[in-house]
């Protein structure tokens, strides 16, 4: 009787831990995803502006700094995009891949959060 | 027996709440992605001007090129095919529709600043220069019956980016 009670309480405790923390893990991932989307949008808007025309090292560094402010280390961030000068009317692309924190308590979820964007450059050679 | 029933009930509630949370995540990601994509697409459409008239000091949009640029950028940012239906295994599940398309430029017979009003589409803005106006509609993606079963619309009024 004592062992049966202990076993059922242990199982209950196990499930309660999952019920408590699983929504929190979801919320963390959702917040991270939105932040990364905002950061790549910001970088893309800057990169396509009339006097830049590319993802310059300064813009990439700014994006990494913004992510670092919320605890995402630059070593967990991989940027791929247009780093060569792009004339007005041609497309600039940017993609951020960030290592993901655990999504599920019971098994491994997606390893990365990937957000990207494409927009035309406004750069004119003077 | 009582404990088993309690665990099962809590498990059932947990599954429902997890689905609600997933649907909320999909909803907010879709809203954010649509807004960013339509803004970028309108930006690209606003760059399509008739070059010969720019030399004379007029900003007039090339309607065909602007529409093509708008659709191309939407396709790139939302993983759509050329007919604006989504590619497999992407965020959206249904075809996107462009329900409003308008151009206010130096050939529209207006003076700037101009109070743009479209009561049918419920779009209102004071614009200070030539602008492109678009509105899109798409069915909200959902993975369970707990998700929102309806359309989402996004609109944009984007002015020509003067140098």
Coordinates of C-alpha atoms in Angstrom, one line a residue:
Chain A
X1 CA 0.0 0.0 0.0
X2 CA 2.8 2.4 1.0
X3 CA 4.9 1.5 -2.1
X4 CA 1.8 1.8 -4.4
X5 CA 1.1 5.3 -3.0
X6 CA 4.8 6.3 -3.4
X7 CA 4.8 5.1 -7.0
X8 CA 1.6 6.9 -7.9
X9 CA 2.9 10.1 -6.3
X10 CA 6.1 9.9 -8.1
X11 CA 4.3 9.5 -11.4
X12 CA 2.1 12.4 -10.5
X13 CA 5.1 14.5 -9.7
X14 CA 6.7 13.6 -13.0
X15 CA 3.7 14.7 -14.9
X16 CA 3.2 17.9 -12.9
X17 CA 6.8 19.0 -13.7
X18 CA 6.0 18.5 -17.4
X19 CA 2.7 20.4 -17.1
X20 CA 4.4 23.3 -15.3
X21 CA 7.5 23.8 -17.5
X22 CA 6.4 22.8 -21.0
X23 CA 4.4 26.0 -21.6
X24 CA 7.3 28.0 -20.4
X25 CA 9.7 26.4 -22.9
X26 CA 7.1 27.1 -25.7
X27 CA 6.9 30.7 -24.7
X28 CA 10.7 31.1 -24.6
X29 CA 11.0 29.7 -28.1
X30 CA 8.2 31.9 -29.4
X31 CA 9.8 35.0 -27.9
X32 CA 13.2 34.1 -29.4
X33 CA 11.6 33.5 -32.8
X34 CA 9.9 36.9 -32.8
X35 CA 13.0 38.6 -31.7
X36 CA 15.1 37.0 -34.5
X37 CA 12.5 37.9 -37.0
X38 CA 12.6 41.6 -35.8
X39 CA 16.4 41.6 -35.9
X40 CA 16.6 40.3 -39.5
X41 CA 13.9 42.7 -40.6
X42 CA 15.9 45.6 -39.0
X43 CA 19.2 44.4 -40.7
X44 CA 17.5 44.0 -44.1
X45 CA 15.9 47.5 -44.0
X46 CA 19.4 48.9 -43.2
X47 CA 21.2 46.8 -45.8
X48 CA 18.8 47.8 -48.6
X49 CA 19.1 51.6 -47.8
X50 CA 20.4 53.9 -50.6
X51 CA 23.9 54.4 -49.2
X52 CA 24.6 50.8 -48.1
X53 CA 23.3 48.2 -50.6
X54 CA 24.6 45.1 -48.8
X55 CA 24.9 43.4 -45.4
X56 CA 28.0 45.2 -44.3
X57 CA 30.1 43.8 -41.4
X58 CA 28.8 46.7 -39.3
X59 CA 25.2 45.7 -39.9
X60 CA 25.9 42.0 -39.2
X61 CA 27.7 43.1 -35.9
X62 CA 24.7 45.2 -35.0
X63 CA 22.4 42.3 -35.4
X64 CA 24.6 40.0 -33.3
X65 CA 24.8 42.7 -30.6
X66 CA 21.0 43.0 -30.5
X67 CA 20.8 39.3 -30.0
X68 CA 23.5 39.3 -27.4
X69 CA 21.5 41.8 -25.4
X70 CA 18.9 39.1 -24.7
X71 CA 21.4 36.4 -24.0
X72 CA 22.0 34.8 -27.4
X73 CA 25.8 34.4 -27.7
X74 CA 27.3 35.3 -31.1
X75 CA 28.8 31.9 -31.4
X76 CA 25.2 30.5 -31.5
X77 CA 24.3 32.7 -34.4
X78 CA 25.0 32.0 -38.1
X79 CA 24.4 34.7 -40.7
X80 CA 24.1 34.0 -44.4
X81 CA 23.3 36.8 -46.8
X82 CA 24.2 39.2 -49.5
X83 CA 27.5 40.8 -48.5
X84 CA 28.5 42.2 -51.9
X85 CA 27.3 45.6 -53.2
X86 CA 23.9 45.3 -54.8
X87 CA 22.5 47.9 -57.1
X88 CA 19.0 49.4 -57.0
X89 CA 16.4 46.9 -58.2
X90 CA 18.4 43.8 -57.4
X91 CA 17.6 41.6 -54.4
X92 CA 19.4 41.5 -51.0
X93 CA 18.8 38.4 -49.0
X94 CA 19.6 37.7 -45.3
X95 CA 19.2 34.7 -43.1
X96 CA 19.8 34.2 -39.4
X97 CA 20.2 30.7 -37.9
X98 CA 20.2 30.6 -34.1
X99 CA 20.8 27.6 -32.0
X100 CA 17.5 26.7 -30.3
X101 CA 16.9 26.2 -26.6
X102 CA 15.1 23.0 -25.8
X103 CA 11.5 23.0 -27.0
X104 CA 10.1 19.8 -25.5
X105 CA 10.8 18.3 -22.1
X106 CA 10.6 14.7 -23.2
X107 CA 12.4 14.7 -26.6
X108 CA 14.7 16.8 -28.8
X109 CA 12.9 19.4 -30.9
X110 CA 14.2 21.6 -33.8
X111 CA 17.9 22.3 -33.3
X112 CA 17.8 25.8 -34.9
X113 CA 15.5 28.8 -35.3
X114 CA 15.8 30.1 -38.9
X115 CA 14.4 33.4 -40.1
X116 CA 15.1 35.1 -43.4
X117 CA 14.1 38.0 -45.6
X118 CA 14.4 39.3 -49.2
X119 CA 14.1 42.8 -50.4
X120 CA 15.3 45.0 -53.2
X121 CA 18.3 47.3 -52.8
X122 CA 18.0 51.1 -53.2
X123 CA 21.7 51.6 -53.7
X124 CA 22.8 53.8 -56.6
X125 CA 26.4 54.2 -57.6
X126 CA 27.4 57.8 -57.6
Chain B
X1 CA -7.9 4.4 -9.3
X2 CA -8.6 8.0 -8.2
X3 CA -5.0 9.0 -8.8
X4 CA -5.0 7.4 -12.3
X5 CA -8.2 9.3 -13.2
X6 CA -6.7 12.5 -11.9
X7 CA -3.5 12.1 -14.0
X8 CA -5.5 11.2 -17.1
X9 CA -7.7 14.3 -16.6
X10 CA -4.7 16.5 -16.1
X11 CA -3.0 15.0 -19.2
X12 CA -6.1 15.6 -21.3
X13 CA -6.2 19.3 -20.2
X14 CA -2.5 19.6 -20.8
X15 CA -2.9 18.3 -24.4
X16 CA -5.6 20.8 -25.1
X17 CA -3.6 23.7 -23.6
X18 CA -0.6 22.6 -25.7
X19 CA -2.6 22.7 -28.9
X20 CA -4.0 26.1 -27.9
X21 CA -0.5 27.3 -27.4
X22 CA 0.7 25.9 -30.7
X23 CA -2.2 27.6 -32.5
X24 CA -1.3 30.9 -30.7
X25 CA 2.3 30.6 -31.8
X26 CA 1.3 29.9 -35.4
X27 CA -1.1 32.9 -35.3
X28 CA 1.4 35.4 -34.0
X29 CA 4.2 34.1 -36.3
X30 CA 1.8 34.4 -39.3
X31 CA 0.7 37.9 -38.4
X32 CA 4.3 39.1 -38.0
X33 CA 5.6 37.4 -41.1
X34 CA 2.7 38.7 -43.2
X35 CA 3.3 42.3 -42.1
X36 CA 7.0 42.1 -42.7
X37 CA 6.6 40.5 -46.1
X38 CA 3.9 42.9 -47.4
X39 CA 6.0 45.9 -46.3
X40 CA 9.1 44.5 -48.1
X41 CA 7.0 43.7 -51.2
X42 CA 5.5 47.2 -51.2
X43 CA 8.9 48.7 -50.9
X44 CA 10.1 46.8 -53.9
X45 CA 7.0 47.8 -55.9
X46 CA 7.5 51.4 -55.0
X47 CA 11.0 51.3 -56.7
X48 CA 9.4 50.5 -60.1
X49 CA 9.1 53.9 -61.8
X50 CA 9.1 55.0 -65.4
X51 CA 12.7 56.1 -65.8
X52 CA 12.1 58.5 -68.7
X53 CA 9.6 60.5 -66.6
X54 CA 12.0 60.6 -63.6
X55 CA 14.4 62.6 -65.8
X56 CA 11.6 65.2 -66.3
X57 CA 10.9 65.3 -62.6
X58 CA 7.8 63.1 -62.4
X59 CA 7.5 60.0 -60.2
X60 CA 5.1 57.7 -62.1
X61 CA 4.9 54.0 -61.2
X62 CA 5.2 51.4 -63.9
X63 CA 2.1 49.4 -62.9
X64 CA 3.0 46.1 -64.5
X65 CA 6.6 46.1 -63.1
X66 CA 5.3 47.2 -59.7
X67 CA 2.8 44.4 -59.5
X68 CA 5.4 41.9 -60.7
X69 CA 7.9 43.1 -58.1
X70 CA 5.3 43.0 -55.4
X71 CA 4.3 39.4 -56.2
X72 CA 8.0 38.3 -56.6
X73 CA 9.0 39.6 -53.1
X74 CA 5.9 38.1 -51.5
X75 CA 6.8 34.7 -53.1
X76 CA 10.4 35.0 -51.8
X77 CA 9.5 35.9 -48.3
X78 CA 6.5 33.6 -47.8
X79 CA 7.7 30.6 -49.8
X80 CA 4.9 30.9 -52.4
X81 CA 4.7 29.6 -55.9
X82 CA 4.1 31.9 -58.9
X83 CA 0.3 31.6 -58.5
X84 CA 0.7 32.7 -54.8
X85 CA -0.2 29.2 -53.5
X86 CA 2.2 28.0 -50.7
X87 CA 5.0 25.6 -51.3
X88 CA 4.7 22.3 -49.4
X89 CA 5.7 22.2 -45.7
X90 CA 5.7 26.0 -45.2
X91 CA 3.9 28.4 -42.9
X92 CA 0.8 29.1 -45.0
X93 CA -1.7 26.4 -46.2
X94 CA -3.9 28.3 -48.6
X95 CA -3.6 30.6 -51.6
X96 CA -3.0 34.3 -51.0
X97 CA -5.1 36.9 -52.7
X98 CA -4.2 40.5 -53.5
X99 CA -7.5 42.3 -52.9
X100 CA -6.4 45.9 -53.3
X101 CA -3.9 47.5 -55.6
X102 CA -3.6 51.3 -56.1
X103 CA -1.0 53.8 -57.2
X104 CA -1.0 57.5 -56.2
X105 CA 1.7 59.3 -58.3
X106 CA 2.4 62.5 -60.2
X107 CA -0.1 61.4 -62.9
X108 CA -2.9 60.8 -60.5
X109 CA -4.1 64.4 -60.5
X110 CA -3.6 64.9 -56.7
X111 CA -1.4 67.3 -54.8
X112 CA 0.7 66.3 -51.8
X113 CA 0.2 66.0 -48.9
X114 CA -2.9 64.0 -49.9
X115 CA -5.4 62.4 -47.5
X116 CA -5.9 58.9 -48.9
X117 CA -9.2 57.3 -48.0
X118 CA -10.6 53.9 -49.0
X119 CA -13.7 53.2 -47.0
X120 CA -14.4 49.9 -48.7
X121 CA -10.9 48.6 -47.7
X122 CA -10.8 50.7 -44.5
X123 CA -7.4 52.3 -45.4
X124 CA -6.7 55.8 -44.3
X125 CA -3.4 57.7 -44.4
X126 CA -2.0 61.2 -45.2
X127 CA 0.7 60.6 -47.8
X128 CA 3.4 63.2 -48.6
X129 CA 4.5 61.8 -51.9
X130 CA 3.8 59.2 -54.5
X131 CA 2.8 55.9 -52.9
X132 CA 1.8 52.3 -53.7
X133 CA -1.1 50.8 -51.9
X134 CA -1.7 47.0 -51.5
X135 CA -3.9 44.8 -49.4
X136 CA -3.6 41.0 -49.1
X137 CA -5.9 38.3 -47.7
X138 CA -5.0 34.7 -46.7
X139 CA -6.6 32.0 -44.7
X140 CA -5.0 31.6 -41.3
X141 CA -3.0 28.4 -41.1
X142 CA -4.1 26.0 -38.3
X143 CA -3.1 22.5 -37.2
X144 CA -6.1 21.6 -35.0
X145 CA -9.7 22.6 -34.4
X146 CA -8.6 24.9 -31.6
X147 CA -7.0 27.3 -34.2
X148 CA -8.7 30.4 -35.6
X149 CA -10.7 29.4 -38.7
X150 CA -10.9 32.5 -40.8
X151 CA -9.0 35.0 -43.0
X152 CA -6.3 37.5 -42.1
X153 CA -5.8 40.6 -44.0
X154 CA -2.8 43.0 -44.1
X155 CA -2.5 46.3 -45.9
X156 CA 0.3 48.7 -46.7
X157 CA 0.6 52.2 -48.0
X158 CA 4.3 52.7 -49.0
X159 CA 5.7 56.0 -50.2
X160 CA 8.3 56.2 -52.9
X161 CA 11.7 56.3 -51.2
X162 CA 13.3 59.5 -52.3
X163 CA 17.1 59.6 -52.2

